[in-house]
XYZ file of C-alpha atoms in Angstrom:
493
model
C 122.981 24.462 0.712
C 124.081 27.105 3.106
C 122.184 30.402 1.843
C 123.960 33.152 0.765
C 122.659 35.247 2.643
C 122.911 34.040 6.007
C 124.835 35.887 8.804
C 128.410 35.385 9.768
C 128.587 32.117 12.137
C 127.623 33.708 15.214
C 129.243 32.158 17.898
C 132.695 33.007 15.763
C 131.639 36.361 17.264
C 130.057 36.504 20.414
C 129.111 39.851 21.214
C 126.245 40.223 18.839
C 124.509 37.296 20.550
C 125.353 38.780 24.112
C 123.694 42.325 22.737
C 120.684 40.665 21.132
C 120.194 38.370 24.043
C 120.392 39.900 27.423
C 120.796 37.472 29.654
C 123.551 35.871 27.615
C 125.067 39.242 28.678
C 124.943 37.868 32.392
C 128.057 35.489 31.762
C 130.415 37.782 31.136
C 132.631 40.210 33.374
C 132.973 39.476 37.008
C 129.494 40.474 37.925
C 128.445 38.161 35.379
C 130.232 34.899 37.071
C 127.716 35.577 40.155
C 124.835 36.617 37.662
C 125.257 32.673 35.733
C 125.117 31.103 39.064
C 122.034 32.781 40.353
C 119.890 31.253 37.270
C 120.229 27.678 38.222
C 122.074 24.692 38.185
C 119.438 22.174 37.188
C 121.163 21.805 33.746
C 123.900 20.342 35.489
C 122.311 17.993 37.125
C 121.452 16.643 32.993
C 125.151 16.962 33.054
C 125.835 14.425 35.866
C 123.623 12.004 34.278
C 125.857 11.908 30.989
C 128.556 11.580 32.684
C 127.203 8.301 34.720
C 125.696 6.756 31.845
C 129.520 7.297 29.695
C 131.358 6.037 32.684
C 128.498 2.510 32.601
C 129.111 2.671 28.621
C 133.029 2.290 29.232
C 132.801 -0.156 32.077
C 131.045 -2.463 29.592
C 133.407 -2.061 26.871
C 137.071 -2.414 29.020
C 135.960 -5.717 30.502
C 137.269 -7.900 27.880
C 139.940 -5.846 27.537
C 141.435 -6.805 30.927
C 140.269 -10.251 30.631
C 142.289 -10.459 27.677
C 145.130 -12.632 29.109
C 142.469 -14.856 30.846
C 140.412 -15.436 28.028
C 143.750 -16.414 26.347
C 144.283 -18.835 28.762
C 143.136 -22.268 27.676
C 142.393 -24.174 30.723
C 140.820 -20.629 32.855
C 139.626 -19.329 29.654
C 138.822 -20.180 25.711
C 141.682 -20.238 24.329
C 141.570 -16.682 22.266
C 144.300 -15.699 20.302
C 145.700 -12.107 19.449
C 143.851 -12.480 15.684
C 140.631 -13.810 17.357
C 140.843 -11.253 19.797
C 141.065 -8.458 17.210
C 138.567 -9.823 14.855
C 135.983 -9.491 18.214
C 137.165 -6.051 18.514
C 136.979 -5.143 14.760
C 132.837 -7.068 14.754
C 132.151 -4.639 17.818
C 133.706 -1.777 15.833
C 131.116 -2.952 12.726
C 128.097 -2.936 14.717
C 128.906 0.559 16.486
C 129.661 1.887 12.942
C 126.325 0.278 11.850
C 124.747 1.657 15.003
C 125.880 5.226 15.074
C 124.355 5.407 11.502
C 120.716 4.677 12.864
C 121.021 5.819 16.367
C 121.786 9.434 15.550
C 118.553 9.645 12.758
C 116.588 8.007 15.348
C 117.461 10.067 18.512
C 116.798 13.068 16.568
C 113.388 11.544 15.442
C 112.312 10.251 19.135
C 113.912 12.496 21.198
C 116.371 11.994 23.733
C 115.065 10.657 26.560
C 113.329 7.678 24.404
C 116.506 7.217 22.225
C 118.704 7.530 25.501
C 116.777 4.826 27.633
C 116.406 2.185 24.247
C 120.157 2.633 23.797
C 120.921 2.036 27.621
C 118.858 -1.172 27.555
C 120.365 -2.290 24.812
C 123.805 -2.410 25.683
C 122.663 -3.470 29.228
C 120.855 -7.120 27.834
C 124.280 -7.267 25.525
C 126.596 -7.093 28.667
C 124.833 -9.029 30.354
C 124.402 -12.278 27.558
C 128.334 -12.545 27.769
C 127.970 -14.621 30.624
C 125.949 -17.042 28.816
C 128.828 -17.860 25.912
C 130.673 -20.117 28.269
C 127.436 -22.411 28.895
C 128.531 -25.644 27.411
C 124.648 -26.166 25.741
C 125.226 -23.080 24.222
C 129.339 -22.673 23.031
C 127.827 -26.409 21.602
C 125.038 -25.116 19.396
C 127.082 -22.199 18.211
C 129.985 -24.671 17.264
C 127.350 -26.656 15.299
C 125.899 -24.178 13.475
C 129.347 -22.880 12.473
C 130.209 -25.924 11.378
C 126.936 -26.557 9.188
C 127.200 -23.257 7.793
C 131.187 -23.782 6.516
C 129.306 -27.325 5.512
C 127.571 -24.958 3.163
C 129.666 -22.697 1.940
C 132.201 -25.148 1.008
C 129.725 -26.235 -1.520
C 129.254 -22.516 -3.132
C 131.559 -21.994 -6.082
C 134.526 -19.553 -5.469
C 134.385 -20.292 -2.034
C 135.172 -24.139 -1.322
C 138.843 -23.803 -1.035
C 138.531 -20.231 1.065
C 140.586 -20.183 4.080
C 138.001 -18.257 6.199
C 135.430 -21.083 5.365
C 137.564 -24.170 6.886
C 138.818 -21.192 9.503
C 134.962 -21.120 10.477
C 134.307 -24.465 11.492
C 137.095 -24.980 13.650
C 136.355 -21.642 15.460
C 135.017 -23.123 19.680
C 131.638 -21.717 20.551
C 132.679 -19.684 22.810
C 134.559 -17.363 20.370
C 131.261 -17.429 17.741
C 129.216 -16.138 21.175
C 131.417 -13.122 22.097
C 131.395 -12.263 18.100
C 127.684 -12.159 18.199
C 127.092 -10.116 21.589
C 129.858 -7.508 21.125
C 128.080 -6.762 17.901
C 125.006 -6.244 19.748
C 126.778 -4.347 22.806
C 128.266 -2.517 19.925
C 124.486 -1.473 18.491
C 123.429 -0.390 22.106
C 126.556 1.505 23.054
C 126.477 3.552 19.874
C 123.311 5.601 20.682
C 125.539 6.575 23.527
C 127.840 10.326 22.193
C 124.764 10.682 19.408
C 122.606 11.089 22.621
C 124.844 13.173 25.471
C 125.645 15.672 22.281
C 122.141 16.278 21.175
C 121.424 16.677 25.727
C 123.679 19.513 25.929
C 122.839 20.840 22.701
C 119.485 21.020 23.994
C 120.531 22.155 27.835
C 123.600 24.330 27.463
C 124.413 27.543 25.885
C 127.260 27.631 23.466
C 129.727 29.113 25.718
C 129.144 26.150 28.451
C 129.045 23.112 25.876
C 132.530 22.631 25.685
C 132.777 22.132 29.610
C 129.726 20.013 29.383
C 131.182 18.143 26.891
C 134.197 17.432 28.581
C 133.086 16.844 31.725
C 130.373 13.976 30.396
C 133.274 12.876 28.199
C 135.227 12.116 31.399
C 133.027 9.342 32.397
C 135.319 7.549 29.662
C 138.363 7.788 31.912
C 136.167 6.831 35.419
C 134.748 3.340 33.661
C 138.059 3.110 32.596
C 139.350 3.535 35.747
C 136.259 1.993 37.955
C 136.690 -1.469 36.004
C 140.019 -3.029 36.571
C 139.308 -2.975 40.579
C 135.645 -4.321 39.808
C 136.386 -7.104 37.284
C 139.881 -8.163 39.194
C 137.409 -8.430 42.046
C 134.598 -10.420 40.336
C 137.212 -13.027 38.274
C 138.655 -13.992 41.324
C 135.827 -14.678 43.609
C 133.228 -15.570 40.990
C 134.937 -16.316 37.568
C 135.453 -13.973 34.384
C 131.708 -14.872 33.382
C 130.583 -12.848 36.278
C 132.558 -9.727 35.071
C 130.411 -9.029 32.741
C 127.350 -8.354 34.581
C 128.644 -5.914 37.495
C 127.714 -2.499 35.877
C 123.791 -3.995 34.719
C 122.159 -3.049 37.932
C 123.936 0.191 38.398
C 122.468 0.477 34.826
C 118.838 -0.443 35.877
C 118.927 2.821 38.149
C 120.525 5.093 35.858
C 117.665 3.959 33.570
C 115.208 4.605 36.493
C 116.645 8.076 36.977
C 116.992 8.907 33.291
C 113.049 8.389 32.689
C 111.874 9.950 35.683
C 114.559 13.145 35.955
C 114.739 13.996 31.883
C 112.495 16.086 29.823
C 113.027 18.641 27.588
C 113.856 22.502 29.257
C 111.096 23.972 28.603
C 109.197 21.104 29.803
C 111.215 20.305 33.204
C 109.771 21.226 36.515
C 112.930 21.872 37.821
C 114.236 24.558 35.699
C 113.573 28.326 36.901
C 112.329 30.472 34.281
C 115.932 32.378 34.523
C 117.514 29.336 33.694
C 115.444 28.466 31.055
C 116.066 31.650 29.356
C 119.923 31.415 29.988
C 119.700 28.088 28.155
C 118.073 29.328 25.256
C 119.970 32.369 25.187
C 121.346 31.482 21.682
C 119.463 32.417 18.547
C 116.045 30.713 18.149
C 116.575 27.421 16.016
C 113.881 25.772 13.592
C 113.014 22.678 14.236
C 112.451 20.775 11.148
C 114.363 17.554 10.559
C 117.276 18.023 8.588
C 118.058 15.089 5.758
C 121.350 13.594 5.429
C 121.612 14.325 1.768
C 122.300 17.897 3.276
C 123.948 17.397 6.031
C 126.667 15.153 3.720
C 126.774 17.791 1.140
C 128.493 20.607 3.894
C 132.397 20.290 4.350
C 132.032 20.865 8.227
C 130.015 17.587 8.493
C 133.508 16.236 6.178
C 135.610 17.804 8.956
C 133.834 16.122 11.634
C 134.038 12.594 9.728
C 137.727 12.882 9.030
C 138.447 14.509 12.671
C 136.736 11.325 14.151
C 138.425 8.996 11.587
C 141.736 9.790 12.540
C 141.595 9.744 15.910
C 139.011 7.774 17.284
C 141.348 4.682 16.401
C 143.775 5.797 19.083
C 140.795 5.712 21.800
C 140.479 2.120 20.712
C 143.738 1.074 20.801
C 143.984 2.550 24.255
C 140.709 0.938 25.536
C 141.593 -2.409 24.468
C 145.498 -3.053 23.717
C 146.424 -1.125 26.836
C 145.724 -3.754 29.534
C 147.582 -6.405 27.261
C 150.290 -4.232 26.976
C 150.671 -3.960 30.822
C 150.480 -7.683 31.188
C 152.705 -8.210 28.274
C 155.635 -5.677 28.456
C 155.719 -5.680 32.522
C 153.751 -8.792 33.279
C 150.898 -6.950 35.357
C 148.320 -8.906 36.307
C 144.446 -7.610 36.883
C 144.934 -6.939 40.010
C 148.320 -5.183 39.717
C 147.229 -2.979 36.681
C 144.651 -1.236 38.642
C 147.026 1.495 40.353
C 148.411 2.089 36.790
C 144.830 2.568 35.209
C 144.390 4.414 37.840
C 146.766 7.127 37.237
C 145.996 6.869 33.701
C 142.567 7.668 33.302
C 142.369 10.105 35.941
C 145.009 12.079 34.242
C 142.757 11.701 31.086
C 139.306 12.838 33.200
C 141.715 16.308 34.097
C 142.568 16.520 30.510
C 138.891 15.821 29.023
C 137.877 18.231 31.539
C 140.930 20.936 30.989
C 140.127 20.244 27.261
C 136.650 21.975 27.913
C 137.688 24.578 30.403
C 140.756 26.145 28.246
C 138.702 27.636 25.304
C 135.881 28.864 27.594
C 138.734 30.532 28.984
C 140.314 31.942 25.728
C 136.781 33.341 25.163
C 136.132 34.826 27.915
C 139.182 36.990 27.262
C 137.924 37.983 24.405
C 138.956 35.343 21.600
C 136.133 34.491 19.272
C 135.245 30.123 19.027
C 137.024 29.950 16.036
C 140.581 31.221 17.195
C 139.789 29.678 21.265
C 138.660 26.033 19.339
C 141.380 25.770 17.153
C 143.969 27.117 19.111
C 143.433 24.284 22.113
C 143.201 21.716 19.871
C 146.476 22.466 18.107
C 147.776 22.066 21.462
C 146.561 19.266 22.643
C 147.497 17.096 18.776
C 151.137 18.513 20.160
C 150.942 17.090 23.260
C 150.389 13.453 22.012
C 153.526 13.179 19.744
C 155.974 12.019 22.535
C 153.736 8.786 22.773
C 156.144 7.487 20.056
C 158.765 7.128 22.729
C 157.137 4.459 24.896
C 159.272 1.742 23.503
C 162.577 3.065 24.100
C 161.331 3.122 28.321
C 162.494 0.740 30.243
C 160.130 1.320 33.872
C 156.770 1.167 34.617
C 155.947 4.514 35.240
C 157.943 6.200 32.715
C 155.625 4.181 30.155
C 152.383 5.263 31.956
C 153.822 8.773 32.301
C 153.958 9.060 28.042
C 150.510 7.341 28.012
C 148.457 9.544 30.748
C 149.957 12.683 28.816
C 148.795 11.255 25.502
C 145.366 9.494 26.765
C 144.715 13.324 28.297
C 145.709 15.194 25.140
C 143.582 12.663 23.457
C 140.254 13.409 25.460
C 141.225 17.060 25.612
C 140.879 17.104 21.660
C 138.219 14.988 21.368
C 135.862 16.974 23.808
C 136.431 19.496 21.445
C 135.966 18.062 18.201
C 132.478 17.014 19.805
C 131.843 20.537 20.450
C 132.537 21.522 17.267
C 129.029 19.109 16.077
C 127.397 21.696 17.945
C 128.788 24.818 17.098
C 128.297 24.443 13.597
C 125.324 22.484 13.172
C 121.422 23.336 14.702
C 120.112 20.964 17.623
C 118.080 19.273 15.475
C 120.796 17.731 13.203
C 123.664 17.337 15.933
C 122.963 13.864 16.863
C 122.880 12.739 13.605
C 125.963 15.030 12.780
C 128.196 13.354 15.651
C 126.731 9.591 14.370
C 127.924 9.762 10.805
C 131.205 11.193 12.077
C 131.435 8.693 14.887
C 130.756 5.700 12.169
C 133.921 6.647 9.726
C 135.609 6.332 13.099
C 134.717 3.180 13.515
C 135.262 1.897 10.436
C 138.444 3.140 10.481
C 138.721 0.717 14.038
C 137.811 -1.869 11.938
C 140.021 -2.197 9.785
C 142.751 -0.827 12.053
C 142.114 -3.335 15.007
C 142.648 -6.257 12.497
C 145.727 -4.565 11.822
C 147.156 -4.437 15.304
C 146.002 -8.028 15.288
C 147.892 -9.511 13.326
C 151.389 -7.493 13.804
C 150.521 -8.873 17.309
C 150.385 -12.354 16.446
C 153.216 -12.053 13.791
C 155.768 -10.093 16.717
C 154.567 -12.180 19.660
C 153.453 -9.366 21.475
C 155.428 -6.534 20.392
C 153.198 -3.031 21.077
C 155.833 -0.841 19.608
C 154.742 -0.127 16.315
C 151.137 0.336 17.735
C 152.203 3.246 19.715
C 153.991 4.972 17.214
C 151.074 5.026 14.708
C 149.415 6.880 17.938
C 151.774 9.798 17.592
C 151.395 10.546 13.725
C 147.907 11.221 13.271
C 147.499 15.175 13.566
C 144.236 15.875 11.841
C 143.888 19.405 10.594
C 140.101 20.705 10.465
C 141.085 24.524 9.955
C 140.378 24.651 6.208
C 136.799 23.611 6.897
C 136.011 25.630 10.339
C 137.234 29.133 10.079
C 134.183 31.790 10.246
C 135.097 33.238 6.317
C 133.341 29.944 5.315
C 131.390 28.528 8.106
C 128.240 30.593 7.397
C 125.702 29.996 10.040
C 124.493 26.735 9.216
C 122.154 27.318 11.750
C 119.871 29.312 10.211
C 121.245 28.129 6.599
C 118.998 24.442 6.489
């Protein structure tokens, strides 16, 4: 419960933290620009790490995306179809549901730089197995023991006569082996947003996180971006097995780098004392562990959950339809989709960014977080809506023009709605704040993907109705994060 008590949400208001703090006082005014400067910049350098393990985190999860129409192929690949696709996309979606539900408890009870590095690994020995499901020995052994297990289950009453169960055995082992490594890709890449929210809760100031945020959050659009050219390149000199191990020794430094660069602020060499008081320029925190029975009994961790549940299915649809719906509606091939990706996603890393960099700026004219937060966000949910018209184009770069501006409002909001974790929750229970909201979101994928699945089968490839679902969703979290009834949760655990 949120005491009674308690102080008005502070950052709502930030001039009683700039009065009590002094050198919170240094980031405002002109003279303050230089003053924030001359404490040092080594938090940023936490920043650029982030952002390089996000942009890895993406490259792993768009490569079977744009192998999509390959995989489809049944002499150059296995023969996937739009349902099995989808069903591969909604097990990935399970395990990153089931993952953000552990990985946020557990990075808040390691600590970053353990839970960052296990999470890294993880997703790195995933990527890399994907390779290994077009081995005949093993697509063999899989088939088997899908076949002996529908065997079994046809002998279980109630489910004899199931059409799943005879669906099973005639499912190639190739299909059964990229179920079973997205859903352990999906466990690895979950620890990934639990982890870069709870490092710039613990580097940045309030008034910076939303910059942070965004700019970490761009590494989404530079994966996005960075893979077409990198997997076009691999499937055509190697094979589409290859593809999936091209980011695993980039991965092997950033893990190198992570465990020798990262440590807490107070503990890093390479902070100035300055800095380190700039960073903890907010109100002093406890730092007990906060339980989930209290964390689910607040409406702002509610507005979080239902913030991510709306929208992170549009990210997903993005991520994984979007390549198929090059191919499919103006028969791009890898190789010819890059320059479209391109313009894409780095329209989306200017709108993550932007999304970041417009309510610092509403603050700094003196807004307070609540009216700056909500205010950009309304904007950006506007700026999505014409996505519903990508059907009625007829060129290639009218359709990418609708998508970049909705793919950039997208980010914009999202980098936000992250932010928000952090606003209204202490450092300790952010992590574990942004995993349960992150896991509605993917259980919303879940069931979602399946969806687009089979509409896809059914229409032979018609994307329309997925775009226009992109357009509706215009979640409203201002009855839960206004400061009349966000007391400071902060000090309210």
């Amino acid at each position: 419960m949120i005491s009674p008590s308690a102080p008005e949400y502070v950052s709502a208001n930030p001039d009683p933290a700039i009065a009590e703090h002094p050198v919170a006082a240094v980031g405002s005014g002109e003279s303050g620009r230089s003053g924030v400067k001359s404490v040092g910049s080594y938090r940023w350098k936490i920043c650029a790490l982030l952002f390089f393990a996000t942009t890895l985190n993406y490259m792993d999860r768009q490569v079977l995306a744009l192998l999509k129409p390959v995989l489809q192929d049944p002499t150059r690949g296995i023969g996937l179809t739009e349902v099995q696709f989808a069903a591969i996309v909604s097990i990935f979606s399970a395990a990153y549901a089931l993952g953000l539900l552990l990985a946020g408890t557990f990075v808040d009870r390691v600590g970053t730089r353990i839970g960052y590095a296990v999470a890294v690994t993880v997703w790195t020995l995933a990527s890399m197995s994907h390779s290994l499901v077009a081995v005949p020995r093993v697509g063999l052994a899989l088939h088997s023991a899908a076949v002996a297990l529908a065997s079994v289950l046809r002998h279980v009453p109630g489910l004899g006569d199931a059409h799943w169960v005879g669906s099973m055995a005639d499912l190639s082992g190739a299909v059964i082996g990229f179920g079973i490594v997205r859903f352990a890709l999906g466990l690895g890449e979950a620890g990934n947003f639990p982890s870069a929210i709870k490092a710039v809760a613990e580097w940045f100031p309030t008034k910076e996180r939303a910059l942070a945020t965004g700019i970490f959050n761009s590494g989404t659009n530079i994966g996005a971006t960075l893979a077409p050219f990198a997997v076009g390149f691999l499937l055509y000199k190697v094979g589409w097995q290859y593809a999936f191990l091209g980011t695993s020794a980039f991965a092997l430094i950033w893990l190198v780098l992570w465990l020798t660069i990262y440590r807490s602020p107070a503990r890093s060499r390479g902070v100035s004392r300055a800095e380190l008081a700039y960073i903890n320029s907010d109100p002093a925190q406890p730092v007990t562990k906060i339980p989930w029975s209290r964390l689910l009994g607040h409406r702002q961790t509610w507005a979080f959950v239902g913030g991510k549940v709306m929208t992170d299915p549009i990210w997903w649809f993005y991520l994984y339809w979007l390549p198929g719906f090059l191919n499919a509606r103006f028969g791009l091939t890898i190789t010819k989709m890059g320059l479209p990706l391109l313009v894409i996603y780095n329209v989306c890393t200017f709108g993550s960014i932007f999304g970041g960099w417009l309510p610092a700026r509403f603050i700094a004219m003196g807004w307070s977080v609540n009216r700056a937060r909500k205010t950009a966000m309304l904007l950006y949910a506007i700026a999505i809506t014409p996505i519903m018209l990508v059907g009625r184009v007829h060129t290639l770069w009218q359709a990418v023009a609708l998508i970049s501006l909705a793919t950039a409002a997208h980010q914009a909001w999202s980098a936000n709605l992250f932010t928000l974790a952090s606003d209204m929750f202490p450092r300790r229970a952010v992590a574990s704040v942004v995993g349960i909201g992150a896991c509605g979101g993917s259980v919303a994928m879940m069931f979602f993907g399946l969806f687009i699945g089979f509409v896809l089968q059914m229409t032979h490839g018609n994307y329309v109705s997925g775009f226009l679902s992109r357009g509706l969703r215009l979640p409203d979290c201002n009855r839960y994060y206004s400061p009349a009834r966000t007391k400071t949760l902060r000090g309210g655990f």
